[in-house]
Coordinates of C-alpha atoms in Angstrom, one line a residue:
X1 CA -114.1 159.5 -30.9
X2 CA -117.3 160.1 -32.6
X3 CA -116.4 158.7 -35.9
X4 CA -119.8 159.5 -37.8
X5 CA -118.2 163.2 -38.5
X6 CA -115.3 163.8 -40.6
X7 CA -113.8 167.0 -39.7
X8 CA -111.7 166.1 -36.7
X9 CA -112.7 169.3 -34.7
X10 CA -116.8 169.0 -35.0
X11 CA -115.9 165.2 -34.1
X12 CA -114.0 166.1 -30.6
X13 CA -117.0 168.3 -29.9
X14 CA -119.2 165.9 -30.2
X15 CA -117.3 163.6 -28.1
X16 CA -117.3 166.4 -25.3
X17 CA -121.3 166.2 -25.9
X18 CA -121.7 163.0 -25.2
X19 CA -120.2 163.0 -22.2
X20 CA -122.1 162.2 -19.3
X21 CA -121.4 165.0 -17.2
X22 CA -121.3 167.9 -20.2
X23 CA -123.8 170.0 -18.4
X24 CA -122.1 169.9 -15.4
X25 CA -118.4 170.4 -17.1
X26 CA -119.4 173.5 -19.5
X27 CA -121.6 174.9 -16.3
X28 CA -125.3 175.3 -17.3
X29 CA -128.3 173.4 -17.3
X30 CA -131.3 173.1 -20.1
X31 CA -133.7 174.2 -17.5
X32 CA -132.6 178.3 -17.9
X33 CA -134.6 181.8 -16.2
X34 CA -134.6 184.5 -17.7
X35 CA -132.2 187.7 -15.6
X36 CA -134.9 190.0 -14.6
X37 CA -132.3 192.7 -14.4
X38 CA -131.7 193.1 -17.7
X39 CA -134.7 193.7 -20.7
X40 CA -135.4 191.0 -23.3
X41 CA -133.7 188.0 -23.8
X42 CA -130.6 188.8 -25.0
X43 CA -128.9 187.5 -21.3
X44 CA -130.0 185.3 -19.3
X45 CA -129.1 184.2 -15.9
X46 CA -127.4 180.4 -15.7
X47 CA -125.4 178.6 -13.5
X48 CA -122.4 180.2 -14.7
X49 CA -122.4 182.0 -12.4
X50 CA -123.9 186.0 -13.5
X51 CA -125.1 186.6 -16.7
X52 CA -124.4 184.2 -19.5
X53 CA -124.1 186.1 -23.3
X54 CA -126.2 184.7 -25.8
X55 CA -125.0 184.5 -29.4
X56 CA -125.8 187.9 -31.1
X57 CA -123.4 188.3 -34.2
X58 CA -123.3 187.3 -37.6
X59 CA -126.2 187.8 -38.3
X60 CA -127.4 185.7 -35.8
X61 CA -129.7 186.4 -32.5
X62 CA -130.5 183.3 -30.2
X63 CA -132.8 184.4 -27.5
X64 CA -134.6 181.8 -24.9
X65 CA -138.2 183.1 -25.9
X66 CA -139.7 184.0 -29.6
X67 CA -138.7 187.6 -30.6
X68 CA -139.4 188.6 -34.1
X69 CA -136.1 188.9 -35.7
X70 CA -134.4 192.4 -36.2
X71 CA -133.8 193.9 -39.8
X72 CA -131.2 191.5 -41.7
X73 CA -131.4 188.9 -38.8
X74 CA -132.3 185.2 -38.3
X75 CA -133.7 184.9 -34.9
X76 CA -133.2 181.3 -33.2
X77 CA -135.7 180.9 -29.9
X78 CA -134.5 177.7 -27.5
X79 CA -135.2 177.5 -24.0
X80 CA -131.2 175.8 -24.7
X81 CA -129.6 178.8 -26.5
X82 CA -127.3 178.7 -24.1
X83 CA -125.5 175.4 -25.2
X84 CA -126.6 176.6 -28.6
X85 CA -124.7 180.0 -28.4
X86 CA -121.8 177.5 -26.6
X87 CA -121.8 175.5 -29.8
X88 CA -121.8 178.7 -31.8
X89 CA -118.7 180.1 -30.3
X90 CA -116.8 176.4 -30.2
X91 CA -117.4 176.4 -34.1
X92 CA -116.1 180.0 -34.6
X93 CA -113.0 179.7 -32.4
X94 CA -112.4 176.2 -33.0
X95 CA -113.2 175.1 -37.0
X96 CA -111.5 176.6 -39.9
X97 CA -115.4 177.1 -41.4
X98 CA -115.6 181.2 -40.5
X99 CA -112.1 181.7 -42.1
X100 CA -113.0 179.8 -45.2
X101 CA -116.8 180.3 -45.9
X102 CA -118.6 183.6 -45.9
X103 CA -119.6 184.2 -42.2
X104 CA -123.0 185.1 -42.8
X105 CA -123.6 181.8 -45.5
X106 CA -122.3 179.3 -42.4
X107 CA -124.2 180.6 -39.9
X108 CA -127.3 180.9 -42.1
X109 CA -126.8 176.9 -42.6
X110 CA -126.8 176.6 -39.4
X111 CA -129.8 177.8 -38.7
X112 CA -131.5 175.7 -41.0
X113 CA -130.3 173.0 -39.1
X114 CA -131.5 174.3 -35.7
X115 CA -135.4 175.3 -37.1
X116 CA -135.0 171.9 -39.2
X117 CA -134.2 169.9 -35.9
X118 CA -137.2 171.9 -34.2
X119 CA -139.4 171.2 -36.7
X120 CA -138.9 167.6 -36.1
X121 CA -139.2 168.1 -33.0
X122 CA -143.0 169.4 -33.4
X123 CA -143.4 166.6 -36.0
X124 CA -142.6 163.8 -33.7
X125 CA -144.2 165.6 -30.2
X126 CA -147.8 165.7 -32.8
X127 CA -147.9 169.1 -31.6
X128 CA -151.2 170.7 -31.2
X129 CA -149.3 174.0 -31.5
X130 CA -148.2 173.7 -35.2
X131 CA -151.0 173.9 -37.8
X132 CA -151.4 172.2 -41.2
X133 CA -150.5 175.6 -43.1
X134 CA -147.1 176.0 -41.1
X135 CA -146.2 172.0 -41.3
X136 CA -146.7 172.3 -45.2
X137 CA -144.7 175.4 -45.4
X138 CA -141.8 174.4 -43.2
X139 CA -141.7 171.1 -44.6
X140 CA -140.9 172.8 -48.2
X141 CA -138.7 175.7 -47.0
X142 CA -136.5 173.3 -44.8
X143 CA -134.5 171.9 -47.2
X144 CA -130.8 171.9 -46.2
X145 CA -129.8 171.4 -49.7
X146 CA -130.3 174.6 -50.2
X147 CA -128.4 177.4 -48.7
X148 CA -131.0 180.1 -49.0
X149 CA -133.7 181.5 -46.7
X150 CA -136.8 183.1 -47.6
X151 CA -138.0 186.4 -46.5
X152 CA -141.3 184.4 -45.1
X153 CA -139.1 181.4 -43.5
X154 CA -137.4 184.6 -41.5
X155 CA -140.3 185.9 -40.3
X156 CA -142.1 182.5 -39.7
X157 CA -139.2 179.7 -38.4
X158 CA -140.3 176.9 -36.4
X159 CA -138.2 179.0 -33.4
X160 CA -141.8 180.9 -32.8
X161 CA -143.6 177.9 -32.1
X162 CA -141.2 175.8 -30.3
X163 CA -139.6 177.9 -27.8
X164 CA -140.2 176.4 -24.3
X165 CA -143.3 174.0 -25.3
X166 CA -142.7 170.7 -23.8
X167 CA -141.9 169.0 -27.8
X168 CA -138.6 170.5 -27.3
X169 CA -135.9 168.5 -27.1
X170 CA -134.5 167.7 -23.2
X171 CA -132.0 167.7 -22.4
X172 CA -130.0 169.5 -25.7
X173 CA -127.8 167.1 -26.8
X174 CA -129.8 166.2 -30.1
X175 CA -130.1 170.1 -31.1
X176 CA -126.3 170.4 -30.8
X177 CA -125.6 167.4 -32.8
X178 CA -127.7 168.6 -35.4
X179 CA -125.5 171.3 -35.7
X180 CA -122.5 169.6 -35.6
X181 CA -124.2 167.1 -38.4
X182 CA -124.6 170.3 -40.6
X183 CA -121.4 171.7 -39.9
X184 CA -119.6 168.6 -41.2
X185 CA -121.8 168.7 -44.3
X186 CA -120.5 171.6 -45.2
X187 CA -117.0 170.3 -44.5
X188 CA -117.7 167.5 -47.0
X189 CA -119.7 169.8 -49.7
X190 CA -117.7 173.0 -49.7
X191 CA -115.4 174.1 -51.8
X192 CA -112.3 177.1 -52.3
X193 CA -109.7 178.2 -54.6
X194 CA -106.0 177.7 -53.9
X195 CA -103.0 179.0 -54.8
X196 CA -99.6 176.4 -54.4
X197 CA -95.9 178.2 -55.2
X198 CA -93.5 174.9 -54.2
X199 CA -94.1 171.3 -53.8
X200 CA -98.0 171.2 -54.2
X201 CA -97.7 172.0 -58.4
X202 CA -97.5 169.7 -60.9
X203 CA -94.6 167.5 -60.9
X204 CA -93.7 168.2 -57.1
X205 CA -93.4 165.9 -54.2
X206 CA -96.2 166.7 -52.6
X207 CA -98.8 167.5 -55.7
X208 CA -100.5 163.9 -54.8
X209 CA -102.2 166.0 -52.1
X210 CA -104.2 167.7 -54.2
X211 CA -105.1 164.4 -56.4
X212 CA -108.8 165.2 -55.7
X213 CA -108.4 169.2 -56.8
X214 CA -109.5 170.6 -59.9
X215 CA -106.5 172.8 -61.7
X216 CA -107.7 176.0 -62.3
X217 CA -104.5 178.0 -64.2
X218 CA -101.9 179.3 -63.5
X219 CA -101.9 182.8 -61.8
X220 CA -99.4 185.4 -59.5
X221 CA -99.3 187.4 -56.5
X222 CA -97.9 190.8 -56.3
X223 CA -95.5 191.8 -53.6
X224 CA -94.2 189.1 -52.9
X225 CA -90.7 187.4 -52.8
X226 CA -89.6 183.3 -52.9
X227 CA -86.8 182.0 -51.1
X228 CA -85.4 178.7 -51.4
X229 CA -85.6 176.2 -48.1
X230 CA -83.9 173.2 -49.9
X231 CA -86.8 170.7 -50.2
X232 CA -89.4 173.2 -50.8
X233 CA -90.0 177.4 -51.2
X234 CA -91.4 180.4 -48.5
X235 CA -93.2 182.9 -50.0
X236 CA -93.0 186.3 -47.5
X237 CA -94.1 189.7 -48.4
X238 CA -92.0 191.4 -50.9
X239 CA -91.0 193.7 -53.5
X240 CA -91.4 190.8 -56.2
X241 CA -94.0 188.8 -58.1
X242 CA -94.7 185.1 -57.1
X243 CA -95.5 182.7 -59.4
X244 CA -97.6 179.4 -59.2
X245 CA -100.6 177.5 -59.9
X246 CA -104.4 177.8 -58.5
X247 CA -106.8 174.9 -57.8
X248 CA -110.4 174.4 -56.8
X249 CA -110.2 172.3 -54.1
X250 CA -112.8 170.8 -51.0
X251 CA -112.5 171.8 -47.8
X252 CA -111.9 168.0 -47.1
X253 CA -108.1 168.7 -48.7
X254 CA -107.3 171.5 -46.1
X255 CA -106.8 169.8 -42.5
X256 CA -103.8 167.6 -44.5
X257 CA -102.4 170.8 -46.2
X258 CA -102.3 172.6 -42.6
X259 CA -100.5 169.3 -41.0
X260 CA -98.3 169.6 -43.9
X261 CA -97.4 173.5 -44.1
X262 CA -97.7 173.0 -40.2
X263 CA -100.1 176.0 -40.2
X264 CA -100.0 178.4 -38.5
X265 CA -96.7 178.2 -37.1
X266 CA -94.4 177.8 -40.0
X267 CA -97.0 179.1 -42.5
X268 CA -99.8 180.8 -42.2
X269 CA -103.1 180.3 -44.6
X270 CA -104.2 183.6 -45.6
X271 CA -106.4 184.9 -48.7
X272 CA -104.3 186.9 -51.5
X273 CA -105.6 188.7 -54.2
X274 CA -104.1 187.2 -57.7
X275 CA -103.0 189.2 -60.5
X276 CA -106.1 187.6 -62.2
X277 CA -108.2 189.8 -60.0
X278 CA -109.6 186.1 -57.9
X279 CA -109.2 186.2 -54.4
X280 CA -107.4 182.6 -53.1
X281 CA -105.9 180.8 -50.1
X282 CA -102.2 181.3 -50.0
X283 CA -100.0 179.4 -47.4
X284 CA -97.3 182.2 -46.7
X285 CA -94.4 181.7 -44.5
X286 CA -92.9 184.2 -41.9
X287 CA -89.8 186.4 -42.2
X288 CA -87.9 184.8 -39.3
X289 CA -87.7 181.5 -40.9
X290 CA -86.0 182.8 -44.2
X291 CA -83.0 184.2 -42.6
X292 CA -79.7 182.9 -44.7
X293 CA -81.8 181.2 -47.2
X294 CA -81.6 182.3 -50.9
X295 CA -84.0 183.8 -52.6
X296 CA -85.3 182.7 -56.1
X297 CA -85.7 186.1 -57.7
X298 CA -87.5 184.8 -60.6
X299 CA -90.6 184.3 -58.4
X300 CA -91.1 180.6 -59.8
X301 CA -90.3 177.5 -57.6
X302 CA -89.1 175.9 -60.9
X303 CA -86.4 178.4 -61.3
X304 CA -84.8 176.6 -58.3
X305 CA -81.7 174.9 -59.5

């Protein structure tokens, strides 16, 4: 297991990276032609067999050649997009980071990474291609400490130059791990508001979980009623109003919280809106698994006994 990533998933995929034969297994090649039957670059033909989809959501458009970007878009240009739109689709299906993070904000991090990777790339090849005004600029714009992207950076990303010049990177493992490297930045940076009902509050068994959370205050969801499992609550939807406690914790915390609430089988993590008016993760249980327990009409866990 790669253990230079935390986040368990982005560590698996960069094991299945590193594998020898990854190219082979996932089914294309770095060495890609454009599918005459179709216009632009927004398919391509592969060894997968027909046409191949390159990523085009989000926000997000990774072609094979440079094409400006459309209106609100980041355009990414790599002779590899298809292992990059691959790696694109692994994150979305695979990570918790799309259900957590504003879509458009992770993907936009992303593609940071990619032009930052590519502008190394340039860097190290001492391209001829890349002048002294676009090394200076890149070099300040670049900065993956910051999430934002200016409307020059769009329009000028290292993606224009790069794109099938022999300073690419061959074959893609380094630009994927780039992303991965990113990906797990965020994992270890980000953070999102909670709300806890039964054994994660204060005083509870299982509060030592959330050790490394900041409390917030205390807050309530609408609609929603508590029944009592023995060593801990399931909140369902409802008629009621549920009571608990809301924390500001890092993503870090989550992957324990889902092995604990066993999500999403016995709970599901969901955002709720609060009676405060703050949208927050809720872990909320399923009707089938409250059958014959009773119910805690108060709404509060601590109502229990």
């Amino acid at each position: 297991m790669n253990h230079s990533l935390n986040y368990l998933p982005l560590a698996d995929l960069a094991d299945r990276i590193a594998e020898p034969d990854f190219l082979i297994q996932t089914k294309f090649t770095p060495s890609l032609t454009l599918n005459p039957k179709c216009r632009g670059d927004s398919r391509i033909a592969s060894t997968f067999g027909g046409d191949s989809p390159m990523w085009d959501e989000a926000q997000v458009r990774i072609t094979s050649d440079w094409q400006p970007p459309g209106e609100g878009q980041l355009a990414v240009a790599s002779r590899h997009g298809v292992a990059l739109s691959w790696l694109f689709q692994e994150l979305k299906t695979q990570t918790f980071f799309t259900e957590l993070l504003d879509s458009n904000y992770f993907y936009r991090y992303l593609v940071k990474a990619v032009w930052r990777y590519q502008f190394d790339c340039l860097q190290n090849g001492n391209s001829e291609e890349i002048s002294e005004g676009d090394r200076h600029f890149w070099e300040q714009e670049l900065n993956l400490d910051s999430p934002s992207i200016s409307d020059a950076l769009r329009e000028n990303p290292p993606s224009r130059v790069i794109a099938g010049t022999v300073h690419e990177e061959d074959p893609p493992i380094g630009l994927l791990q780039a992303v991965l490297t990113a990906a797990d930045c965020l994992f270890l940076t980000e953070l999102v508001d909670l709300f806890v009902y039964g054994s994660l509050m204060r005083g509870e068994i299982n509060h030592y979980l959330l050790e490394n959370a900041e409390y917030i205050g205390d807050d309530a969801i609408a609609d929603g009623d508590l029944f009592n499992l023995g060593p801990y609550p399931m909140y369902v939807p409802g008629s009621g109003t549920l009571y608990g406690e809301c924390y500001h914790i890092p993503l870090t915390i989550i992957p324990n919280l889902d092995r604990l609430e066993d999500h999403p089988h016995f709970y599901q993590r969901l955002w709720m809106p609060c009676l405060s008016g703050h949208i927050r993760l809720v872990y909320q249980g399923f009707i089938s698994h409250i059958q014959g327990c009773p119910q805690i009409v108060s709404g509060s866990w601590r109502d229990r006994h």
